[in-house]
Structures are given as C-alpha cells and as structure tokens.
C-alpha cells in the first residue's frame, strides 16, 4: 500500500511518502536541479529526526534529471564568518540525523551528485548509482570549502588523495569509475536506482533492529578508535545483539531448518 505522508510543515522542495515500513524521501526541486536551500536542509533535519518507530528503512532520491546540484548558491550571498559557521553547523546537524538516525538510509543516485548533494549522499548508508550519476566538488572552483561534512565523510569512502584531486582540479568522477573507488556500493542500469534502492530497503528493513542499530551507530565509531578499544566495543555490541530474543529466534530458525541459508545468486 502506498501511504502518502504529507505534512504542511514540509516545504515543497522535500516530499515524504510512506510505503509499509519504508519511508521514501524525495528532493523535489528539479527546476533548480535539486539545489539544497536552507528550507530543504532544515526539512531534512526535521524528517530524519522524527522518523516513526515502525519505519525500518529510508530511501532517498531526487526528482528530475539529477540527484542534487548541491548548496543553493543563490543563498550564499553576504554571510559573515559567524553566519557561515552556523550555516555549516546547520548542515552538520541535518546530515548527522541522516547518518545517525533511527533507520538505515539507501540513496538512489543519478545525474549530478555535486557538492552538498554529494555530502548528503555520503551520509546515507548504502548508495545505488545509475550510469548517469557523476560526482564533483566544485567548491574548489567556487573559491569556497566543503561545509556539509564532506571533509569527514568522503575521505572515509574514497580517501584524502582523491578528494583533494577533485577539489584542486575540478575532477568529475562518473558512476562507473566511482563504484570501485567507493562512491557507491551498487551500479545499476539507467532508471533502476530507485527500484533497486526499494528492494534493498525491504531487505534492510527485515533485519533485527539491534543489528541495524549496531551497523549505523557502533560500526563507524569503532572505525574511528584504536584496535583495543574497538575490539572491546565489538564484544560488548555482540553480547547485546545475541542476547535479544529476536536473535535467538533467528538462529533457532536456521538450526531447525526453517530457511535462512546463505545463497549464492
Ligand atoms: C542552481 C544550482 C545551485 C543549478 N544553486 N541554483 N554546486 C555547483 O556549483 C553546481 C552548480 N550547478 C551546475 O553546475 C549545473 O546546474 C548542473 C551541472 C548541476 C546542471 O546543469 P543544467 O544545464 O542541467 O542546468 P542549469 O541550466 O545550470 O540550471 C538550471 C537552473 O538551476 C538554473 O536556474 P534558472 O533560474 O536559470 O533556471 C540554475 O541557476 C539553477 N541551479 N544548480 C543554485 N547549486 C554545505 S556546503 C556545500 C557547498 C556546495 O555544494 S558548492 C557546489 C554548488
């Protein structure tokens, strides 16, 4: 069943639709290539910080020919240094809500995935790209710096040298080249990213809640700390996960031959 989730509080630039236990969030400003103005970023913050408990996965995509052309440059006018700091922190808060929210986020990418659009895509947990997708950080050419978390999230996906190259030289990476570099986990046929993202969302939504929670909230933190502390945090997380009745039921299902085999397709 397709249940529209309409809220008068949301601006036209962001649409949210409920489909069973999956929430679909759409950037809906195609005439401006889904450029992200403050209203949209604030709406992203609101949507991702008020995800209902019974939503188990979120799909993020863009309307029109592009995922997003990044920051709305028309709004980058006469901000002073303090306003610039606060603006960047507003992006940080919104994109933290995406990365460290209640449910895993799968981004469907096509066309421009640029600047702040790439920063938003990086906050998702799984990225599915179509061949038309391309990645760029024109901040370097515009005389500015990334401000939506790219300096933290992007090097973890593609490394500092490539990000530096993109910003210094204006290098644009196409989807096919970008997949082995870490921009996306999946590359699918043109026009298939949203459908694939929805299929992946259905799988992700079927996981035990604690597993998804650990993957979203614990794994990236373990990656940021030393080996000894990381192994201890892993052991604690493993102990909590396996003690849940849901985990015990899933393991019993396997042992009693009720499906659940690992399949090679
Ligand atoms: C915009 C924006 C935008 C389009 N802000 N209005 N991002 C950029 O530097 C990328 C800028 N955009 C582009 O390079 C191109 O628009 C595209 C390659 C994405 C698409 O090209 P095209 O030929 O399909 O569209 P267009 O004709 O360039 O744009 C259509 C309209 O969208 C036009 O407005 P119109 O009123 O003349 O119709 C454009 O002005 C508008 N538009 N992109 C504002 N970004 C947290 S910090 C993050 C810092 C950044 O993200 S910097 C990177 C910004």
Coordinates of C-alpha atoms and ligand atoms in Angstrom, one line a residue:
X1 CA 0.0 0.0 0.0
X2 CA 1.3 3.5 -0.8
X3 CA 0.6 5.8 2.0
X4 CA 1.4 9.4 1.4
X5 CA 3.0 11.1 4.4
X6 CA 2.1 14.8 3.9
X7 CA 2.9 17.4 6.4
X8 CA 2.0 21.0 6.0
X9 CA 5.2 21.8 7.8
X10 CA 7.4 20.5 5.0
X11 CA 8.4 22.8 2.2
X12 CA 7.6 21.9 -1.5
X13 CA 11.2 21.0 -2.0
X14 CA 11.0 17.9 0.1
X15 CA 8.4 15.1 -0.3
X16 CA 7.9 12.2 2.0
X17 CA 5.9 9.1 1.3
X18 CA 5.3 6.1 3.5
X19 CA 5.4 2.6 1.8
X20 CA 4.8 0.0 4.5
X21 CA 7.8 0.1 6.8
X22 CA 9.9 2.1 4.3
X23 CA 9.9 5.9 4.1
X24 CA 10.7 7.5 0.8
X25 CA 12.2 10.9 0.9
X26 CA 12.4 12.8 -2.4
X27 CA 14.3 16.0 -3.2
X28 CA 11.7 17.8 -5.3
X29 CA 13.1 20.9 -6.8
X30 CA 14.0 19.7 -10.3
X31 CA 13.8 23.2 -11.9
X32 CA 16.9 24.1 -9.7
X33 CA 18.5 20.7 -10.1
X34 CA 17.5 19.9 -6.5
X35 CA 19.9 22.6 -5.2
X36 CA 19.6 22.5 -1.4
X37 CA 18.4 25.7 0.1
X38 CA 18.2 26.3 3.8
X39 CA 14.5 25.3 3.9
X40 CA 15.3 21.9 2.4
X41 CA 18.2 21.3 4.7
X42 CA 16.1 22.2 7.7
X43 CA 13.3 19.9 6.4
X44 CA 15.8 17.1 6.1
X45 CA 16.7 17.6 9.7
X46 CA 13.1 17.5 10.8
X47 CA 12.1 14.5 8.7
X48 CA 15.1 12.4 9.8
X49 CA 14.8 13.4 13.5
X50 CA 11.1 12.4 13.6
X51 CA 11.2 9.0 11.9
X52 CA 8.3 6.9 13.3
X53 CA 9.4 3.8 15.3
X54 CA 7.8 1.5 12.7
X55 CA 9.9 2.8 9.8
X56 CA 12.7 0.3 9.3
X57 CA 14.5 1.8 6.3
X58 CA 14.6 5.0 4.3
X59 CA 15.1 5.6 0.6
X60 CA 16.4 9.0 -0.5
X61 CA 16.2 10.1 -4.1
X62 CA 15.9 13.2 -6.4
X63 CA 13.2 14.2 -8.8
X64 CA 14.1 15.1 -12.4
X65 CA 17.4 14.5 -14.2
X66 CA 19.7 15.0 -11.2
X67 CA 20.1 13.8 -7.6
X68 CA 21.3 17.2 -6.4
X69 CA 23.4 20.2 -7.6
X70 CA 24.5 20.9 -4.0
X71 CA 24.2 24.0 -2.0
X72 CA 21.8 26.6 -3.3
X73 CA 24.4 29.1 -4.5
X74 CA 21.8 31.9 -4.7
X75 CA 21.6 31.8 -0.9
X76 CA 25.4 32.1 -0.5
X77 CA 25.5 35.8 -0.6
X78 CA 26.5 38.1 2.1
X79 CA 27.0 35.8 5.1
X80 CA 29.7 36.9 7.5
X81 CA 32.1 34.5 9.2
X82 CA 29.8 33.7 12.1
X83 CA 26.8 33.2 9.9
X84 CA 28.9 30.9 7.7
X85 CA 30.0 28.9 10.7
X86 CA 26.4 28.5 11.9
X87 CA 25.3 27.6 8.4
X88 CA 27.8 24.8 8.1
X89 CA 26.8 23.6 11.6
X90 CA 23.2 23.5 10.5
X91 CA 24.2 21.2 7.6
X92 CA 26.2 19.1 10.0
X93 CA 23.2 18.6 12.3
X94 CA 20.9 17.7 9.5
X95 CA 23.3 15.2 7.9
X96 CA 24.1 13.7 11.3
X97 CA 20.4 13.0 11.6
X98 CA 20.6 11.1 8.3
X99 CA 23.7 9.1 9.2
X100 CA 22.9 8.5 12.9
X101 CA 19.1 8.4 12.8
X102 CA 16.6 5.7 13.5
X103 CA 16.7 3.7 10.3
X104 CA 19.3 2.9 7.6
X105 CA 19.2 5.2 4.6
X106 CA 19.6 4.0 1.0
X107 CA 20.3 6.7 -1.6
X108 CA 19.4 6.3 -5.2
X109 CA 21.8 8.5 -7.3
X110 CA 21.5 9.7 -10.9
X111 CA 22.8 12.8 -12.8
X112 CA 24.6 15.4 -10.7
X113 CA 25.7 14.4 -7.3
X114 CA 27.6 17.6 -6.6
X115 CA 29.0 19.5 -3.6
X116 CA 26.4 19.4 -0.9
X117 CA 24.5 16.8 -2.9
X118 CA 27.5 14.5 -2.6
X119 CA 27.7 15.4 1.1
X120 CA 24.1 14.3 1.6
X121 CA 24.7 11.1 -0.4
X122 CA 27.7 10.3 1.8
X123 CA 25.5 10.5 4.9
X124 CA 23.5 7.6 3.6
X125 CA 24.5 4.0 4.5
X126 CA 24.1 2.5 1.0
X127 CA 24.4 4.3 -2.3
X128 CA 23.0 2.9 -5.5
X129 CA 24.1 4.7 -8.7
X130 CA 22.9 4.8 -12.3
X131 CA 25.4 5.3 -15.1
X132 CA 24.3 8.9 -15.5
X133 CA 25.4 9.7 -11.9
X134 CA 28.6 11.9 -11.6
X135 CA 30.4 13.2 -8.6
X136 CA 32.1 16.5 -8.2
X137 CA 33.1 19.1 -5.6
X138 CA 33.1 22.4 -7.4
X139 CA 33.7 24.2 -4.1
X140 CA 37.3 24.2 -5.1
X141 CA 36.5 26.2 -8.3
X142 CA 34.0 28.5 -6.5
X143 CA 36.6 29.6 -4.0
X144 CA 34.9 28.0 -1.0
X145 CA 35.4 24.9 1.0
X146 CA 33.1 22.0 1.8
X147 CA 30.8 22.7 4.7
X148 CA 28.3 19.8 4.9
X149 CA 30.6 17.2 6.3
X150 CA 32.4 16.0 3.2
X151 CA 35.9 16.5 4.7
X152 CA 34.9 14.0 7.4
X153 CA 32.7 11.5 5.5
X154 CA 34.1 11.5 2.0
X155 CA 37.8 10.6 2.8
X156 CA 36.4 7.6 4.7
X157 CA 34.8 6.4 1.4
X158 CA 37.4 7.4 -1.2
X159 CA 40.5 8.6 0.7
X160 CA 42.0 12.0 1.1
X161 CA 44.1 12.0 -2.1
X162 CA 41.1 11.6 -4.4
X163 CA 39.0 14.2 -2.6
X164 CA 42.0 16.6 -2.8
X165 CA 42.3 15.9 -6.5
X166 CA 38.6 16.5 -7.1
X167 CA 38.7 19.9 -5.2
X168 CA 42.0 21.1 -6.6
X169 CA 41.5 20.2 -10.2
X170 CA 37.7 20.1 -10.5
X171 CA 37.9 16.4 -11.5
X172 CA 34.5 14.8 -12.2
X173 CA 34.1 11.1 -11.5
X174 CA 31.4 9.2 -13.4
X175 CA 29.4 6.5 -11.8
X176 CA 31.2 3.6 -13.4
X177 CA 34.6 4.8 -12.4
X178 CA 33.2 5.8 -9.0
X179 CA 31.9 2.5 -7.9
X180 CA 35.3 0.7 -7.3
X181 CA 36.6 4.0 -5.8
X182 CA 33.9 3.8 -3.1
X183 CA 31.3 6.4 -4.2
X184 CA 28.6 3.7 -4.4
X185 CA 28.2 0.1 -3.4
X186 CA 25.9 -0.6 -6.4
X187 CA 25.8 0.4 -10.0
X188 CA 22.6 -0.4 -11.8
X189 CA 21.0 0.2 -15.2
X190 CA 19.8 3.7 -16.0
X191 CA 16.3 4.2 -14.5
X192 CA 16.7 1.3 -12.0
X193 CA 18.3 3.0 -9.0
X194 CA 15.1 3.8 -7.1
X195 CA 13.6 0.4 -7.7
X196 CA 16.9 -1.3 -6.5
X197 CA 17.0 1.0 -3.5
X198 CA 13.5 0.0 -2.6
X199 CA 14.4 -3.7 -3.0
X200 CA 17.5 -3.2 -0.8
X201 CA 15.4 -1.2 1.7
X202 CA 13.0 -4.2 2.0
X203 CA 16.0 -6.5 2.9
X204 CA 17.5 -4.0 5.3
X205 CA 14.0 -3.5 7.0
X206 CA 13.9 -7.2 7.6
X207 CA 17.0 -7.2 9.8
X208 CA 16.8 -7.4 13.5
X209 CA 16.6 -3.8 14.9
X210 CA 19.7 -4.2 17.0
X211 CA 21.8 -5.4 14.0
X212 CA 20.9 -2.3 12.0
X213 CA 21.4 -0.1 15.1
X214 CA 24.9 -1.5 15.6
X215 CA 25.8 -1.1 12.0
X216 CA 24.7 2.5 11.9
X217 CA 25.8 3.7 15.4
X218 CA 28.6 1.4 16.5
X219 CA 30.5 0.3 13.4
X220 CA 31.5 3.9 12.3
X221 CA 32.6 4.7 15.8
X222 CA 34.7 1.5 16.1
X223 CA 36.3 2.6 12.8
X224 CA 37.4 5.8 14.5
X225 CA 39.1 4.4 17.6
X226 CA 42.1 2.2 18.3
X227 CA 42.2 -1.6 17.9
X228 CA 42.0 -2.5 21.6
X229 CA 39.0 -0.2 22.3
X230 CA 37.4 -1.3 19.1
X231 CA 37.6 -4.9 19.9
X232 CA 36.1 -4.3 23.3
X233 CA 33.3 -2.3 21.8
X234 CA 32.7 -5.0 19.3
X235 CA 32.5 -7.7 22.0
X236 CA 30.0 -5.6 24.1
X237 CA 27.9 -5.0 21.0
X238 CA 28.0 -8.7 20.0
X239 CA 26.9 -9.6 23.5
X240 CA 23.9 -7.3 23.5
X241 CA 22.9 -8.3 20.0
X242 CA 23.0 -12.0 20.6
X243 CA 21.0 -11.7 23.9
X244 CA 18.0 -10.3 22.1
X245 CA 15.1 -12.8 21.8
X246 CA 14.8 -11.9 18.1
X247 CA 18.4 -13.1 17.5
X248 CA 17.8 -16.3 19.4
X249 CA 14.6 -16.9 17.3
X250 CA 16.5 -16.3 14.1
X251 CA 19.3 -18.7 15.0
X252 CA 16.8 -21.3 16.1
X253 CA 15.0 -21.0 12.7
X254 CA 18.3 -21.8 11.0
X255 CA 19.1 -24.8 13.2
X256 CA 15.6 -26.1 12.8
X257 CA 15.9 -25.9 9.0
X258 CA 13.3 -23.1 8.6
X259 CA 15.2 -21.4 5.8
X260 CA 17.8 -18.6 6.3
X261 CA 20.6 -20.3 4.3
X262 CA 23.3 -18.1 2.7
X263 CA 22.5 -18.2 -1.0
X264 CA 24.8 -17.5 -3.9
X265 CA 22.8 -15.9 -6.8
Ligands
LIG1 C1 21.3 26.3 -9.1 C2 22.3 25.4 -8.7 C3 22.9 25.6 -7.4 C4 21.6 24.7 -10.6 N1 22.5 26.6 -6.7 N2 20.9 27.3 -8.4 N3 27.0 23.4 -6.8 C5 27.5 23.8 -8.0 O1 28.5 24.5 -8.1 C6 26.8 23.1 -9.2 C7 26.1 24.2 -10.0 N4 25.2 23.7 -11.0 C8 25.7 23.2 -12.2 O2 26.9 23.1 -12.4 C9 24.6 22.8 -13.2 O3 23.4 23.5 -12.8 C10 24.3 21.3 -13.3 C11 25.5 20.6 -13.9 C12 24.0 20.7 -12.0 C13 23.1 21.1 -14.2 O4 23.3 21.8 -15.4 P1 22.0 22.1 -16.3 O5 22.5 22.7 -17.6 O6 21.1 20.9 -16.4 O7 21.1 23.2 -15.5 P2 21.4 24.7 -15.3 O8 20.8 25.5 -16.5 O9 22.8 25.0 -15.0 O10 20.5 25.1 -14.0 C14 19.1 25.1 -14.1 C15 18.6 26.0 -13.0 O11 19.0 25.6 -11.7 C16 19.3 27.4 -13.2 O12 18.4 28.3 -12.7 P3 17.4 29.2 -13.7 O13 16.7 30.1 -12.8 O14 18.4 30.0 -14.5 O15 16.6 28.2 -14.4 C17 20.5 27.3 -12.2 O16 20.9 28.6 -11.8 C18 19.9 26.5 -11.1 N5 20.9 25.8 -10.3 N6 22.5 24.4 -9.7 C19 21.5 27.5 -7.2 N7 23.8 24.8 -6.9 C20 27.3 22.8 2.6 S1 28.3 23.5 1.6 C21 28.2 22.8 0.1 C22 28.8 23.6 -0.9 C23 28.4 23.3 -2.3 O17 27.5 22.4 -2.5 S2 29.2 24.1 -3.6 C24 28.6 23.3 -5.0 C25 27.4 24.0 -5.6

